[in-house]
mmCIF file of N, CA and C in Angstrom:
data_model
loop_
_atom_site.group_PDB
_atom_site.id
_atom_site.type_symbol
_atom_site.label_atom_id
_atom_site.label_comp_id
_atom_site.label_asym_id
_atom_site.label_seq_id
_atom_site.Cartn_x
_atom_site.Cartn_y
_atom_site.Cartn_z
ATOM 1 N N MET A 1 24.008 -17.868 17.303
ATOM 2 C CA MET A 1 22.903 -17.274 17.352
ATOM 3 C C MET A 1 22.720 -16.209 16.430
ATOM 4 N N ARG A 2 21.636 -16.068 15.690
ATOM 5 C CA ARG A 2 21.397 -15.008 14.635
ATOM 6 C C ARG A 2 20.182 -14.215 14.817
ATOM 7 N N LEU A 3 20.339 -13.074 14.825
ATOM 8 C CA LEU A 3 19.121 -12.129 14.936
ATOM 9 C C LEU A 3 18.735 -11.447 13.770
ATOM 10 N N GLN A 4 17.212 -11.593 13.595
ATOM 11 C CA GLN A 4 16.756 -10.797 12.342
ATOM 12 C C GLN A 4 15.605 -10.068 12.669
ATOM 13 N N SER A 5 15.594 -8.740 12.193
ATOM 14 C CA SER A 5 14.219 -7.862 12.423
ATOM 15 C C SER A 5 13.635 -7.680 11.299
ATOM 16 N N GLU A 6 12.417 -7.597 11.327
ATOM 17 C CA GLU A 6 11.281 -7.138 10.219
ATOM 18 C C GLU A 6 10.588 -5.889 10.584
ATOM 19 N N SER A 7 10.345 -4.913 9.886
ATOM 20 C CA SER A 7 9.657 -3.798 10.316
ATOM 21 C C SER A 7 8.178 -3.975 9.708
ATOM 22 N N ARG A 8 7.202 -3.458 10.321
ATOM 23 C CA ARG A 8 5.701 -3.356 10.084
ATOM 24 C C ARG A 8 5.391 -1.998 10.012
ATOM 25 N N PHE A 9 4.618 -1.477 9.045
ATOM 26 C CA PHE A 9 4.066 -0.110 8.874
ATOM 27 C C PHE A 9 2.926 -0.025 9.819
ATOM 28 N N VAL A 10 2.746 0.980 10.646
ATOM 29 C CA VAL A 10 1.575 1.218 11.317
ATOM 30 C C VAL A 10 1.199 2.702 11.033
ATOM 31 N N GLY A 11 -0.291 2.917 10.459
ATOM 32 C CA GLY A 11 -0.521 4.300 10.360
ATOM 33 C C GLY A 11 -1.171 4.674 8.971
ATOM 34 N N LEU A 12 -1.240 5.633 8.373
ATOM 35 C CA LEU A 12 -1.829 6.073 7.337
ATOM 36 C C LEU A 12 -0.748 6.548 6.133
ATOM 37 N N SER A 13 -0.839 5.911 5.036
ATOM 38 C CA SER A 13 0.315 6.185 3.980
ATOM 39 C C SER A 13 -0.344 6.044 2.655
ATOM 40 N N LEU A 14 0.017 6.987 1.834
ATOM 41 C CA LEU A 14 -0.346 6.897 0.407
ATOM 42 C C LEU A 14 0.761 7.232 -0.493
ATOM 43 N N VAL A 15 1.121 6.373 -1.432
ATOM 44 C CA VAL A 15 2.174 6.483 -2.378
ATOM 45 C C VAL A 15 1.674 6.216 -3.743
ATOM 46 N N VAL A 16 1.789 7.442 -4.631
ATOM 47 C CA VAL A 16 1.524 7.191 -5.963
ATOM 48 C C VAL A 16 2.785 7.488 -6.880
ATOM 49 N N LYS A 17 3.156 6.431 -7.568
ATOM 50 C CA LYS A 17 4.429 6.550 -8.569
ATOM 51 C C LYS A 17 4.106 6.317 -9.826
ATOM 52 N N PRO A 18 4.664 7.172 -10.792
ATOM 53 C CA PRO A 18 4.366 6.938 -12.358
ATOM 54 C C PRO A 18 5.058 5.721 -12.909
ATOM 55 N N VAL A 19 4.582 4.920 -13.629
ATOM 56 C CA VAL A 19 5.204 3.876 -14.267
ATOM 57 C C VAL A 19 5.567 3.995 -15.642
ATOM 58 N N ASP A 20 4.559 4.785 -16.260
ATOM 59 C CA ASP A 20 4.746 4.851 -17.757
ATOM 60 C C ASP A 20 3.987 6.004 -18.182
ATOM 61 N N VAL A 21 4.656 6.996 -18.979
ATOM 62 C CA VAL A 21 3.784 8.053 -19.663
ATOM 63 C C VAL A 21 3.845 7.940 -21.202
ATOM 64 N N ASN A 22 2.686 7.970 -21.678
ATOM 65 C CA ASN A 22 2.585 7.808 -23.237
ATOM 66 C C ASN A 22 1.632 8.787 -23.688
ATOM 67 N N ALA A 23 1.967 9.758 -24.419
ATOM 68 C CA ALA A 23 1.190 10.847 -24.748
ATOM 69 C C ALA A 23 0.390 11.592 -23.786
ATOM 70 N N ASN A 24 -0.919 11.422 -23.857
ATOM 71 C CA ASN A 24 -1.891 11.918 -22.848
ATOM 72 C C ASN A 24 -2.440 10.875 -21.841
ATOM 73 N N ARG A 25 -1.657 9.925 -21.736
ATOM 74 C CA ARG A 25 -2.086 8.838 -20.719
ATOM 75 C C ARG A 25 -0.948 8.458 -19.992
ATOM 76 N N MET A 26 -1.224 8.098 -18.655
ATOM 77 C CA MET A 26 -0.192 7.882 -17.601
ATOM 78 C C MET A 26 -0.600 6.481 -16.971
ATOM 79 N N ARG A 27 0.299 5.651 -16.545
ATOM 80 C CA ARG A 27 0.080 4.219 -15.807
ATOM 81 C C ARG A 27 0.890 4.640 -14.440
ATOM 82 N N LEU A 28 -0.088 4.457 -13.374
ATOM 83 C CA LEU A 28 0.478 4.916 -12.102
ATOM 84 C C LEU A 28 0.473 3.669 -11.241
ATOM 85 N N SER A 29 1.425 3.635 -10.165
ATOM 86 C CA SER A 29 1.471 2.344 -9.208
ATOM 87 C C SER A 29 1.085 3.010 -8.032
ATOM 88 N N VAL A 30 -0.091 2.501 -7.240
ATOM 89 C CA VAL A 30 -0.644 3.005 -5.981
ATOM 90 C C VAL A 30 -0.385 1.967 -4.861
ATOM 91 N N ARG A 31 0.160 2.689 -3.779
ATOM 92 C CA ARG A 31 0.193 1.933 -2.659
ATOM 93 C C ARG A 31 -0.487 2.975 -1.540
ATOM 94 N N ALA A 32 -1.513 2.025 -0.711
ATOM 95 C CA ALA A 32 -2.494 2.682 0.251
ATOM 96 C C ALA A 32 -2.324 1.955 1.490
ATOM 97 N N GLN A 33 -2.146 2.454 2.762
ATOM 98 C CA GLN A 33 -2.268 1.673 4.046
ATOM 99 C C GLN A 33 -2.917 2.550 4.906
ATOM 100 N N ASP A 34 -3.654 1.885 5.759
ATOM 101 C CA ASP A 34 -4.411 2.591 6.904
ATOM 102 C C ASP A 34 -4.426 1.457 7.972
ATOM 103 N N THR A 35 -3.192 1.198 8.719
ATOM 104 C CA THR A 35 -3.227 0.070 9.565
ATOM 105 C C THR A 35 -3.127 0.566 11.178
ATOM 106 N N GLU A 36 -3.477 -0.158 11.848
ATOM 107 C CA GLU A 36 -3.328 0.044 13.390
ATOM 108 C C GLU A 36 -2.810 -1.260 14.161
ATOM 109 N N PHE A 37 -1.905 -0.989 15.122
ATOM 110 C CA PHE A 37 -1.480 -2.193 15.944
ATOM 111 C C PHE A 37 -2.491 -2.781 16.759
ATOM 112 N N VAL A 38 -2.460 -4.136 16.671
ATOM 113 C CA VAL A 38 -3.375 -4.871 17.482
ATOM 114 C C VAL A 38 -2.860 -5.707 18.390
ATOM 115 N N GLY A 39 -1.472 -5.856 18.473
ATOM 116 C CA GLY A 39 -0.719 -6.661 19.528
ATOM 117 C C GLY A 39 0.490 -7.426 18.928
ATOM 118 N N LYS A 40 1.336 -8.184 19.583
ATOM 119 C CA LYS A 40 2.067 -8.981 19.327
ATOM 120 C C LYS A 40 2.148 -10.474 19.951
ATOM 121 N N ARG A 41 2.773 -11.195 19.499
ATOM 122 C CA ARG A 41 2.634 -12.554 19.704
ATOM 123 C C ARG A 41 4.038 -13.326 19.685
ATOM 124 N N GLU A 42 4.126 -14.272 20.282
ATOM 125 C CA GLU A 42 5.420 -15.102 20.078
ATOM 126 C C GLU A 42 5.007 -16.235 19.239
ATOM 127 N N VAL A 43 6.015 -16.603 18.452
ATOM 128 C CA VAL A 43 5.804 -17.764 17.498
ATOM 129 C C VAL A 43 6.809 -18.660 18.238
ATOM 130 N N ASP A 44 6.625 -19.814 18.374
ATOM 131 C CA ASP A 44 7.685 -20.802 18.978
ATOM 132 C C ASP A 44 8.082 -21.817 17.776
ATOM 133 N N THR A 45 9.298 -22.166 17.587
ATOM 134 C CA THR A 45 9.776 -23.077 16.844
ATOM 135 C C THR A 45 10.785 -23.923 17.827
ATOM 136 N N ALA A 46 11.275 -25.227 17.178
ATOM 137 C CA ALA A 46 12.087 -26.104 18.111
ATOM 138 C C ALA A 46 13.389 -25.325 18.734
ATOM 139 N N GLU A 47 13.805 -24.468 17.814
ATOM 140 C CA GLU A 47 15.166 -23.736 18.265
ATOM 141 C C GLU A 47 15.138 -22.131 18.422
ATOM 142 N N CYS A 48 13.992 -21.747 18.000
ATOM 143 C CA CYS A 48 13.924 -20.239 17.915
ATOM 144 C C CYS A 48 12.657 -19.895 18.455
ATOM 145 N N ARG A 49 12.671 -18.747 19.240
ATOM 146 C CA ARG A 49 11.310 -18.140 19.758
ATOM 147 C C ARG A 49 11.329 -16.685 18.913
ATOM 148 N N SER A 50 10.166 -16.369 18.310
ATOM 149 C CA SER A 50 10.123 -14.984 17.591
ATOM 150 C C SER A 50 9.037 -14.310 18.061
ATOM 151 N N GLU A 51 9.015 -12.891 17.889
ATOM 152 C CA GLU A 51 7.705 -12.107 18.186
ATOM 153 C C GLU A 51 7.200 -11.486 16.877
ATOM 154 N N VAL A 52 6.022 -11.491 16.778
ATOM 155 C CA VAL A 52 5.476 -11.231 15.560
ATOM 156 C C VAL A 52 4.432 -10.065 15.804
ATOM 157 N N VAL A 53 4.474 -8.820 15.026
ATOM 158 C CA VAL A 53 3.530 -7.880 15.204
ATOM 159 C C VAL A 53 2.395 -8.062 14.550
ATOM 160 N N ASP A 54 1.039 -7.875 15.014
ATOM 161 C CA ASP A 54 -0.051 -8.068 14.243
ATOM 162 C C ASP A 54 -0.765 -6.628 14.079
ATOM 163 N N VAL A 55 -1.115 -6.363 12.782
ATOM 164 C CA VAL A 55 -1.972 -5.071 12.384
ATOM 165 C C VAL A 55 -2.964 -5.558 11.776
ATOM 166 N N LYS A 56 -4.024 -4.552 11.804
ATOM 167 C CA LYS A 56 -5.283 -4.912 10.878
ATOM 168 C C LYS A 56 -5.441 -3.332 10.175
ATOM 169 N N GLY A 57 -6.155 -3.495 9.141
ATOM 170 C CA GLY A 57 -6.711 -2.338 8.219
ATOM 171 C C GLY A 57 -6.411 -2.576 6.792
ATOM 172 N N LEU A 58 -6.521 -1.527 6.081
ATOM 173 C CA LEU A 58 -6.085 -1.467 4.877
ATOM 174 C C LEU A 58 -4.592 -1.739 4.593
ATOM 175 N N GLU A 59 -4.322 -2.680 3.612
ATOM 176 C CA GLU A 59 -2.938 -2.625 3.046
ATOM 177 C C GLU A 59 -2.994 -3.197 1.478
ATOM 178 N N ALA A 60 -3.242 -2.151 0.659
ATOM 179 C CA ALA A 60 -3.486 -2.235 -0.719
ATOM 180 C C ALA A 60 -1.810 -1.802 -1.328
ATOM 181 N N THR A 61 -1.316 -2.852 -2.024
ATOM 182 C CA THR A 61 -0.151 -2.535 -2.508
ATOM 183 C C THR A 61 0.058 -2.902 -4.070
ATOM 184 N N ASN A 62 0.822 -2.105 -4.841
ATOM 185 C CA ASN A 62 1.027 -2.594 -6.332
ATOM 186 C C ASN A 62 -0.239 -2.438 -7.031
ATOM 187 N N VAL A 63 -1.226 -1.440 -6.812
ATOM 188 C CA VAL A 63 -2.310 -1.302 -7.548
ATOM 189 C C VAL A 63 -2.066 -0.459 -8.728
ATOM 190 N N THR A 64 -2.234 -0.924 -10.018
ATOM 191 C CA THR A 64 -1.847 -0.157 -11.114
ATOM 192 C C THR A 64 -3.189 0.336 -11.813
ATOM 193 N N VAL A 65 -3.155 1.653 -12.202
ATOM 194 C CA VAL A 65 -4.157 2.123 -12.755
ATOM 195 C C VAL A 65 -3.632 3.063 -13.930
ATOM 196 N N ASP A 66 -4.563 3.145 -14.932
ATOM 197 C CA ASP A 66 -4.323 3.967 -16.079
ATOM 198 C C ASP A 66 -5.180 5.055 -16.287
ATOM 199 N N VAL A 67 -4.567 6.303 -16.331
ATOM 200 C CA VAL A 67 -5.429 7.401 -16.280
ATOM 201 C C VAL A 67 -5.083 8.460 -17.593
ATOM 202 N N ALA A 68 -6.163 8.793 -18.296
ATOM 203 C CA ALA A 68 -5.991 9.514 -19.462
ATOM 204 C C ALA A 68 -6.235 11.208 -19.173
ATOM 205 N N ASP A 69 -5.630 11.974 -19.951
ATOM 206 C CA ASP A 69 -5.876 13.320 -19.586
ATOM 207 C C ASP A 69 -7.261 13.899 -19.511
ATOM 208 N N GLY A 70 -7.501 14.597 -18.437
ATOM 209 C CA GLY A 70 -8.926 14.945 -18.103
ATOM 210 C C GLY A 70 -9.723 14.061 -17.520
ATOM 211 N N GLN A 71 -9.416 12.689 -17.189
ATOM 212 C CA GLN A 71 -10.154 11.640 -16.851
ATOM 213 C C GLN A 71 -10.061 11.472 -15.456
ATOM 214 N N SER A 72 -11.112 10.841 -14.674
ATOM 215 C CA SER A 72 -11.115 10.592 -13.366
ATOM 216 C C SER A 72 -11.057 9.031 -13.247
ATOM 217 N N VAL A 73 -10.377 8.343 -12.420
ATOM 218 C CA VAL A 73 -10.139 7.013 -12.228
ATOM 219 C C VAL A 73 -10.370 6.702 -10.672
ATOM 220 N N ASP A 74 -11.519 5.708 -10.527
ATOM 221 C CA ASP A 74 -11.699 5.030 -9.186
ATOM 222 C C ASP A 74 -10.557 3.965 -8.955
ATOM 223 N N VAL A 75 -9.675 3.962 -7.953
ATOM 224 C CA VAL A 75 -8.732 3.114 -7.742
ATOM 225 C C VAL A 75 -9.185 2.021 -6.872
ATOM 226 N N PRO A 76 -9.133 0.842 -7.278
ATOM 227 C CA PRO A 76 -9.906 -0.508 -6.581
ATOM 228 C C PRO A 76 -8.945 -0.739 -5.380
ATOM 229 N N LEU A 77 -9.279 -0.467 -4.166
ATOM 230 C CA LEU A 77 -8.304 -0.675 -3.019
ATOM 231 C C LEU A 77 -8.760 -2.043 -2.296
ATOM 232 N N GLY A 78 -9.802 -2.756 -2.919
ATOM 233 C CA GLY A 78 -10.339 -3.947 -2.271
ATOM 234 C C GLY A 78 -10.954 -3.842 -0.940
ATOM 235 N N ASP A 79 -11.394 -2.627 -0.398
ATOM 236 C CA ASP A 79 -12.242 -2.435 0.691
ATOM 237 C C ASP A 79 -13.170 -1.228 0.717
ATOM 238 N N ALA A 80 -14.444 -1.697 0.687
ATOM 239 C CA ALA A 80 -15.470 -0.656 0.602
ATOM 240 C C ALA A 80 -15.384 0.578 1.482
ATOM 241 N N HIS A 81 -14.727 0.431 2.595
ATOM 242 C CA HIS A 81 -14.740 1.549 3.576
ATOM 243 C C HIS A 81 -13.879 2.795 2.861
ATOM 244 N N TYR A 82 -13.076 2.398 1.993
ATOM 245 C CA TYR A 82 -11.957 3.587 1.356
ATOM 246 C C TYR A 82 -12.438 3.831 -0.044
ATOM 247 N N ARG A 83 -12.225 5.121 -0.446
ATOM 248 C CA ARG A 83 -12.332 5.508 -1.923
ATOM 249 C C ARG A 83 -11.352 6.474 -2.099
ATOM 250 N N LEU A 84 -10.639 5.964 -3.361
ATOM 251 C CA LEU A 84 -9.612 7.093 -3.717
ATOM 252 C C LEU A 84 -9.807 7.177 -5.311
ATOM 253 N N VAL A 85 -10.019 8.423 -5.615
ATOM 254 C CA VAL A 85 -10.243 8.784 -6.997
ATOM 255 C C VAL A 85 -8.923 9.920 -7.486
ATOM 256 N N LEU A 86 -8.477 9.597 -8.595
ATOM 257 C CA LEU A 86 -7.465 10.298 -9.113
ATOM 258 C C LEU A 86 -7.840 10.963 -10.599
ATOM 259 N N LYS A 87 -7.440 12.004 -10.811
ATOM 260 C CA LYS A 87 -7.726 12.793 -11.906
ATOM 261 C C LYS A 87 -6.386 13.337 -12.494
ATOM 262 N N LEU A 88 -6.129 13.301 -13.761
ATOM 263 C CA LEU A 88 -5.000 13.737 -14.424
ATOM 264 C C LEU A 88 -5.188 14.921 -15.224
ATOM 265 N N HIS A 89 -4.540 15.959 -15.149
ATOM 266 C CA HIS A 89 -4.607 17.169 -15.667
ATOM 267 C C HIS A 89 -3.359 17.175 -16.866
ATOM 268 N N HIS A 90 -3.404 17.638 -18.005
ATOM 269 C CA HIS A 90 -2.468 17.656 -19.136
ATOM 270 C C HIS A 90 -1.058 18.348 -18.374
ATOM 271 N N ALA A 91 -1.290 19.487 -17.573
ATOM 272 C CA ALA A 91 -0.072 20.115 -17.043
ATOM 273 C C ALA A 91 0.670 19.171 -16.295
ATOM 274 N N ASP A 92 0.098 18.155 -15.598
ATOM 275 C CA ASP A 92 0.779 17.218 -14.708
ATOM 276 C C ASP A 92 1.847 16.298 -15.589
ATOM 277 N N LEU A 93 1.496 16.121 -16.807
ATOM 278 C CA LEU A 93 2.420 15.351 -17.636
ATOM 279 C C LEU A 93 3.844 16.112 -17.987
#
């Protein structure tokens, strides 16, 4: 018998990472999540029974945006209920 576990994030999270900096321009990778637990269910196979956690909500990962100095950019999260605007100031570079 072999056991394997997978984690599932539940809650609110925003991670912004720089990917590339070029003069007065920056490329960022954005991950935004706002999820809630809705239950768990069993998945049956011939030899193994597994439990799967179900969540609902926003799960936007690896969204890439380019921002120039002094510019504001709307980050496309794929859900009209959420809006994220990033603005870059030269001192941030």
